[in-house]
């Protein structure tokens, strides 16, 4: 089988309808029916909508969304359904499985926000990942984010898959922080995988998108039908940006992961000499046995640092030249975020860092000078 980069560039060649090297952007929302009347069949006689490979109305599907789904399915080993955002993908997951109980750990605050909507409207019961799983029954969901936002720490997928399956529940894994080639949650028992494609798959901080990935064609078809009704298919223009983005996914992510790990290594080895630095969180610093199996090609390009005070965290981003102070992650440009600005539960001294594709020596040097400059400024505030 072809490798990741080959598949991300050529994985949809067979469905591109023209000879253009770059698939055209299809902005049409609607498509002409067959001009041969003898081929027209009433939808009532068909037994359902044919959503894929049957362009009709772009809320069902359109050429660019299918090209993405085809290419990404080849590097993730499952059927891919694309959505307008990572959160609309999670909403679709919850709508499809409709659990009575959701076991959910730490992680992206918006995912928790959706779980809270289900609790508000339908009485969904939420428990933590370390609570008693005997509260879960057949068809319930265990939702694991790994590596977890914002720290970039890796959790043991197999452990939670086994615990979920013992109860007849499903394991969903949000693997946004470790896209291919970094992790393959299916290998460790995940039933469904979620990605915010806004992050690494897009890779250029210029589009919103999400994926659900399933091994079951039946679930894929059900998700497509729900997506048609929820109106959450990825948009046409965003799809074409994403087609461009995924072509370099493997190159970008390997470099970003390598640079992040080198920077984390330097910071952790020199922690006591770096002014203001208290703690660094990243999968590369974990020693658990499962880490090597689960992250064979490197760790997440995202890590977090804790600094000595709220003011230190607030001022440090302003001292950096090569890191934009912004939320989000996964793009070619490095970002840092004083996490308390966007995450109500974040520790006030926590900064999340997403390493881009710049030269890591420049990034490291920039970070080191920023720690020193921040120390001077914060001292002068007191
Ligand atoms: C960003 C993010 C999401 C939400 O994705 P959107 O595309 O912003 O809707 C979900 N999970 C994780 C881990 C994320 O980082």
Coordinates of C-alpha atoms and ligand atoms in Angstrom, one line a residue:
X1 CA 0.0 0.0 0.0
X2 CA 1.2 3.5 -0.8
X3 CA 2.5 5.7 2.0
X4 CA 0.8 8.7 3.7
X5 CA 2.1 11.5 1.5
X6 CA 1.4 9.5 -1.7
X7 CA -2.1 8.9 -0.5
X8 CA -2.7 12.4 0.6
X9 CA -1.6 13.7 -2.8
X10 CA -3.1 11.0 -5.0
X11 CA -5.7 9.2 -2.9
X12 CA -8.6 10.9 -4.6
X13 CA -7.2 11.0 -8.2
X14 CA -9.7 8.4 -9.3
X15 CA -12.7 10.6 -8.5
X16 CA -11.4 13.9 -9.9
X17 CA -13.6 14.5 -12.9
X18 CA -11.2 16.7 -14.9
X19 CA -7.6 16.7 -16.0
X20 CA -6.6 19.6 -13.8
X21 CA -3.6 18.8 -11.6
X22 CA -5.2 20.9 -8.9
X23 CA -8.8 19.8 -8.4
X24 CA -11.1 22.7 -9.3
X25 CA -13.1 24.5 -6.6
X26 CA -16.7 23.5 -7.2
X27 CA -18.8 26.2 -5.7
X28 CA -22.1 25.0 -7.1
X29 CA -24.7 24.1 -4.5
X30 CA -26.8 22.2 -7.1
X31 CA -26.1 19.8 -9.9
X32 CA -28.1 19.0 -13.1
X33 CA -30.1 15.8 -13.1
X34 CA -29.5 13.3 -15.9
X35 CA -30.7 14.6 -19.2
X36 CA -32.0 11.2 -20.2
X37 CA -35.5 10.9 -18.7
X38 CA -35.4 7.2 -18.8
X39 CA -32.7 7.3 -16.1
X40 CA -34.7 9.4 -13.7
X41 CA -35.9 7.4 -10.7
X42 CA -38.2 8.8 -8.0
X43 CA -36.4 9.0 -4.6
X44 CA -39.3 7.1 -3.0
X45 CA -38.6 4.2 -5.3
X46 CA -34.9 4.2 -4.6
X47 CA -35.2 3.4 -0.9
X48 CA -33.1 6.4 0.3
X49 CA -30.8 9.1 -0.9
X50 CA -27.6 8.1 -2.6
X51 CA -25.4 10.6 -1.0
X52 CA -21.9 9.8 -2.3
X53 CA -20.8 9.9 -5.9
X54 CA -24.1 11.3 -6.9
X55 CA -23.8 15.1 -7.0
X56 CA -27.2 16.6 -6.4
X57 CA -27.1 19.3 -3.7
X58 CA -24.0 20.3 -1.8
X59 CA -25.5 19.8 1.6
X60 CA -25.5 16.1 0.8
X61 CA -22.0 16.1 -0.6
X62 CA -19.9 17.7 -3.3
X63 CA -16.8 16.9 -5.3
X64 CA -14.3 18.6 -3.0
X65 CA -15.7 17.1 0.2
X66 CA -15.6 13.6 -1.3
X67 CA -12.0 14.1 -2.5
X68 CA -11.0 14.9 1.1
X69 CA -12.9 11.9 2.5
X70 CA -11.3 9.6 0.0
X71 CA -7.7 10.8 0.5
X72 CA -8.0 11.0 4.3
X73 CA -9.6 7.5 4.5
X74 CA -6.5 6.1 3.0
X75 CA -4.2 7.4 5.7
X76 CA -6.5 6.8 8.7
X77 CA -7.8 3.3 7.8
X78 CA -11.5 4.0 8.1
X79 CA -14.4 5.7 6.4
X80 CA -14.2 9.4 6.8
X81 CA -17.1 11.8 7.1
X82 CA -16.1 15.5 6.8
X83 CA -17.8 18.3 8.7
X84 CA -17.8 22.0 8.9
X85 CA -15.8 22.0 12.1
X86 CA -14.4 19.7 14.8
X87 CA -17.3 20.6 17.1
X88 CA -19.9 19.8 14.4
X89 CA -18.2 16.4 14.1
X90 CA -18.6 15.8 17.9
X91 CA -22.2 16.9 17.7
X92 CA -22.7 14.4 15.0
X93 CA -21.0 11.7 17.0
X94 CA -23.3 12.3 20.0
X95 CA -26.4 12.5 17.8
X96 CA -25.6 9.2 16.2
X97 CA -24.7 7.1 19.2
X98 CA -27.1 9.0 21.6
X99 CA -25.6 7.6 24.8
X100 CA -27.4 7.8 28.1
X101 CA -24.1 8.0 29.9
X102 CA -20.9 9.6 28.7
X103 CA -17.6 9.0 30.4
X104 CA -15.3 11.9 29.5
X105 CA -11.9 13.1 30.6
X106 CA -10.2 16.4 30.5
X107 CA -9.9 18.1 27.2
X108 CA -11.1 20.7 24.7
X109 CA -13.7 22.9 26.4
X110 CA -16.0 23.1 23.4
X111 CA -16.4 19.3 23.5
X112 CA -17.5 19.6 27.1
X113 CA -19.9 22.4 26.1
X114 CA -21.6 20.0 23.6
X115 CA -21.9 17.3 26.3
X116 CA -23.5 19.9 28.5
X117 CA -26.1 20.7 25.8
X118 CA -27.0 17.0 25.7
X119 CA -27.2 17.0 29.5
X120 CA -29.4 20.1 29.4
X121 CA -31.8 18.8 26.7
X122 CA -31.8 15.1 27.2
X123 CA -30.5 14.5 30.7
X124 CA -27.3 12.9 29.5
X125 CA -25.4 11.6 32.5
X126 CA -21.7 12.5 32.5
X127 CA -19.0 10.7 34.6
X128 CA -15.3 11.2 34.7
X129 CA -12.8 8.7 33.2
X130 CA -11.6 7.6 36.7
X131 CA -15.2 7.0 38.0
X132 CA -16.8 3.6 38.3
X133 CA -17.5 2.3 34.7
X134 CA -20.2 0.0 36.0
X135 CA -22.4 3.0 35.4
X136 CA -22.0 2.5 31.7
X137 CA -24.2 0.3 29.7
X138 CA -24.5 -1.0 26.1
X139 CA -24.3 1.8 23.6
X140 CA -22.9 4.4 26.0
X141 CA -19.7 6.3 25.1
X142 CA -16.3 6.7 26.6
X143 CA -14.7 9.8 25.1
X144 CA -10.9 10.1 25.3
X145 CA -8.8 13.0 24.1
X146 CA -5.2 11.9 23.5
X147 CA -2.9 13.7 23.5
X148 CA -5.0 15.9 25.7
X149 CA -5.6 19.6 25.4
X150 CA -3.8 21.7 26.5
X151 CA -0.9 19.8 28.0
X152 CA -0.1 17.4 25.1
X153 CA 0.0 14.4 27.5
X154 CA -0.8 11.0 26.1
X155 CA -3.4 8.6 27.6
X156 CA -3.5 4.8 27.2
X157 CA -6.1 4.1 24.4
X158 CA -6.1 0.4 24.9
X159 CA -6.8 0.6 28.6
X160 CA -9.9 2.8 28.0
X161 CA -11.0 0.7 25.0
X162 CA -11.0 -2.5 27.1
X163 CA -12.8 -0.8 29.9
X164 CA -15.5 0.6 27.6
X165 CA -15.9 -2.7 25.7
X166 CA -16.3 -4.7 28.9
X167 CA -19.5 -2.6 29.5
X168 CA -20.7 -2.8 25.8
X169 CA -19.8 0.9 25.4
X170 CA -17.9 2.5 22.6
X171 CA -14.6 4.3 22.7
X172 CA -14.4 7.6 20.8
X173 CA -11.0 9.2 20.5
X174 CA -10.3 12.8 19.8
X175 CA -6.9 12.5 18.2
X176 CA -6.6 16.2 17.0
X177 CA -3.3 16.6 18.7
X178 CA -1.7 13.6 17.0
X179 CA -2.9 13.2 13.4
X180 CA -1.3 10.7 11.1
X181 CA 1.5 9.7 11.1
X182 CA 1.8 10.2 14.8
X183 CA -1.1 8.0 16.0
X184 CA -3.6 5.4 14.9
X185 CA -6.2 5.0 17.6
X186 CA -7.9 2.1 15.7
X187 CA -4.9 0.0 16.4
X188 CA -5.6 0.2 20.1
X189 CA -9.3 -0.4 20.0
X190 CA -10.9 3.0 19.3
X191 CA -14.4 2.6 17.7
X192 CA -14.6 6.1 16.2
X193 CA -12.0 8.8 15.8
X194 CA -12.5 12.5 15.8
X195 CA -10.2 15.2 14.3
X196 CA -10.6 18.9 14.3
X197 CA -9.2 19.3 10.7
X198 CA -9.0 23.0 11.4
X199 CA -5.7 22.2 13.1
X200 CA -3.1 19.8 11.5
X201 CA -5.0 18.5 8.5
X202 CA -5.7 22.1 7.3
X203 CA -2.3 23.2 8.6
X204 CA -2.5 26.8 7.6
X205 CA -4.9 28.4 10.1
X206 CA -7.3 29.3 7.3
X207 CA -10.2 27.0 7.4
X208 CA -12.6 25.2 9.8
X209 CA -13.3 21.5 9.3
X210 CA -13.7 18.3 11.2
X211 CA -13.7 14.5 10.6
X212 CA -15.3 11.4 12.1
X213 CA -13.6 8.2 11.1
X214 CA -15.3 4.8 11.5
X215 CA -14.5 1.2 10.5
X216 CA -18.1 0.6 9.7
X217 CA -19.7 1.4 6.4
X218 CA -23.1 1.2 8.0
X219 CA -22.2 3.9 10.6
X220 CA -20.6 6.0 7.9
X221 CA -23.8 5.9 5.9
X222 CA -25.9 6.8 9.0
X223 CA -23.5 9.7 9.7
X224 CA -23.9 11.0 6.1
X225 CA -27.6 10.9 6.4
X226 CA -27.6 12.8 9.7
X227 CA -25.1 15.3 8.2
X228 CA -27.5 16.0 5.3
X229 CA -30.2 16.9 7.8
X230 CA -28.0 18.7 10.3
X231 CA -26.5 20.8 7.5
X232 CA -23.0 20.3 8.7
X233 CA -21.1 19.2 5.6
X234 CA -17.8 20.9 5.1
X235 CA -18.2 24.0 2.8
X236 CA -17.0 24.1 -0.8
X237 CA -14.4 26.8 -0.5
X238 CA -13.0 25.4 2.8
X239 CA -12.7 21.9 1.2
X240 CA -10.4 23.2 -1.5
X241 CA -8.2 24.9 1.0
X242 CA -8.1 21.6 2.9
X243 CA -7.3 19.6 -0.3
X244 CA -4.2 21.8 -0.5
X245 CA -3.4 21.5 3.2
X246 CA -3.5 17.7 3.5
X247 CA -1.0 17.3 0.6
X248 CA 1.8 18.3 3.0
X249 CA 0.4 16.9 6.2
X250 CA 3.0 14.2 6.7
X251 CA 5.9 16.6 5.9
X252 CA 4.6 19.3 8.2
X253 CA 3.7 17.1 11.2
X254 CA 6.9 15.1 11.2
X255 CA 8.9 18.3 11.3
X256 CA 6.6 20.0 13.9
X257 CA 6.8 17.0 16.1
X258 CA 10.6 16.7 15.9
X259 CA 11.0 20.5 16.6
X260 CA 8.6 20.4 19.5
X261 CA 10.4 17.4 21.1
X262 CA 13.8 19.1 20.7
X263 CA 12.5 22.3 22.3
X264 CA 10.8 20.4 25.2
X265 CA 14.0 18.4 25.7
X266 CA 16.1 21.6 26.0
X267 CA 13.6 23.3 28.3
X268 CA 13.2 20.4 30.6
X269 CA 17.0 19.7 30.8
X270 CA 17.6 23.4 31.6
X271 CA 14.5 24.1 33.6
X272 CA 16.3 25.4 36.7
X273 CA 18.3 27.9 34.6
X274 CA 15.4 29.4 32.8
X275 CA 13.8 32.3 34.6
X276 CA 10.1 31.9 35.5
X277 CA 9.8 28.4 34.1
X278 CA 8.1 26.0 36.6
X279 CA 6.9 23.0 34.6
X280 CA 6.7 21.5 31.1
X281 CA 4.1 19.1 30.0
X282 CA 4.5 16.9 26.9
X283 CA 4.2 13.3 25.8
X284 CA 8.0 13.1 25.2
X285 CA 8.5 13.5 29.0
X286 CA 6.2 10.6 29.9
X287 CA 7.8 7.2 30.7
X288 CA 4.8 5.0 30.7
X289 CA 5.2 1.7 28.7
X290 CA 2.3 2.3 26.3
X291 CA 3.8 5.6 25.0
X292 CA 6.2 4.0 22.5
X293 CA 3.6 1.8 20.9
X294 CA 1.0 4.5 20.7
X295 CA 3.2 7.3 19.4
X296 CA 5.8 5.4 17.3
X297 CA 6.6 8.3 14.9
X298 CA 6.9 11.1 17.5
X299 CA 4.9 13.2 19.9
X300 CA 2.4 16.0 19.5
X301 CA 3.8 19.3 18.2
X302 CA 1.8 20.9 21.0
X303 CA 3.0 21.2 24.6
X304 CA 2.3 23.4 27.6
X305 CA 4.5 25.2 30.1
X306 CA 3.6 26.5 33.6
X307 CA 5.3 29.7 34.6
X308 CA 5.8 31.2 38.1
X309 CA 2.9 33.7 38.1
X310 CA -0.2 34.9 36.3
X311 CA 1.6 38.0 35.3
X312 CA 4.5 36.0 33.9
X313 CA 2.1 34.0 31.7
X314 CA 0.3 37.2 30.6
X315 CA 3.5 39.1 29.6
X316 CA 5.6 36.3 28.1
X317 CA 3.8 36.1 24.7
X318 CA 4.5 39.8 24.1
X319 CA 8.2 39.2 24.2
X320 CA 8.2 36.7 21.4
X321 CA 9.1 37.4 17.8
X322 CA 8.3 34.1 16.1
X323 CA 5.3 32.9 18.0
X324 CA 1.9 34.7 17.4
X325 CA -0.1 35.1 20.6
X326 CA -3.3 33.4 19.4
X327 CA -5.5 30.4 20.2
X328 CA -5.6 27.3 18.0
X329 CA -2.8 25.0 16.9
X330 CA -1.5 22.8 14.2
X331 CA -0.6 25.5 11.6
X332 CA 2.7 26.2 9.9
X333 CA 3.2 29.2 12.1
X334 CA 4.1 28.7 15.8
X335 CA 1.5 29.9 18.3
X336 CA 1.5 30.5 22.0
X337 CA -1.5 31.1 24.1
X338 CA -2.0 32.3 27.6
X339 CA -4.6 29.6 28.0
X340 CA -6.7 31.4 30.6
X341 CA -7.8 33.8 27.9
X342 CA -9.9 31.2 26.2
X343 CA -10.3 28.2 28.6
X344 CA -12.2 29.0 31.8
X345 CA -10.7 26.1 33.6
X346 CA -7.1 26.7 32.7
X347 CA -4.4 27.3 35.4
X348 CA -3.6 31.0 35.3
X349 CA 0.1 30.3 34.8
X350 CA -0.3 28.0 31.9
X351 CA 0.8 28.7 28.3
X352 CA 0.1 26.4 25.4
X353 CA 2.6 26.2 22.6
X354 CA 2.0 24.9 19.1
X355 CA 5.2 24.5 17.2
X356 CA 5.1 25.3 13.5
X357 CA 7.5 24.6 10.6
X358 CA 10.0 27.4 11.3
X359 CA 13.6 26.5 12.1
X360 CA 13.5 25.1 15.6
X361 CA 16.8 26.8 16.6
X362 CA 15.1 30.2 15.9
X363 CA 12.1 29.2 18.0
X364 CA 14.2 28.0 20.9
X365 CA 16.3 31.1 20.9
X366 CA 13.2 33.2 20.8
X367 CA 11.7 31.4 23.7
X368 CA 14.8 31.7 25.8
X369 CA 15.2 35.4 25.3
X370 CA 11.5 35.9 26.0
X371 CA 11.8 34.2 29.4
X372 CA 14.6 36.6 30.4
X373 CA 12.8 39.7 29.0
X374 CA 9.6 38.7 30.8
X375 CA 11.5 38.3 34.1
X376 CA 12.7 41.9 33.9
X377 CA 9.4 43.3 32.9
X378 CA 7.4 41.4 35.5
X379 CA 9.9 42.5 38.2
X380 CA 9.5 46.1 37.2
X381 CA 5.7 45.8 37.6
X382 CA 6.0 45.0 41.3
Ligands
LIG1 C1 -9.9 22.7 18.2 C2 -10.3 21.4 18.8 C3 -11.6 20.9 18.7 C4 -12.7 21.7 18.0 O1 -12.5 21.9 16.7 P1 -13.1 23.1 15.8 O2 -12.6 22.7 14.4 O3 -12.5 24.3 16.3 O4 -14.5 23.0 15.9 C5 -11.9 19.7 19.2 N1 -11.0 19.0 19.9 C6 -9.7 19.4 20.0 C7 -8.7 18.6 20.8 C8 -9.3 20.7 19.5 O5 -8.1 21.1 19.6

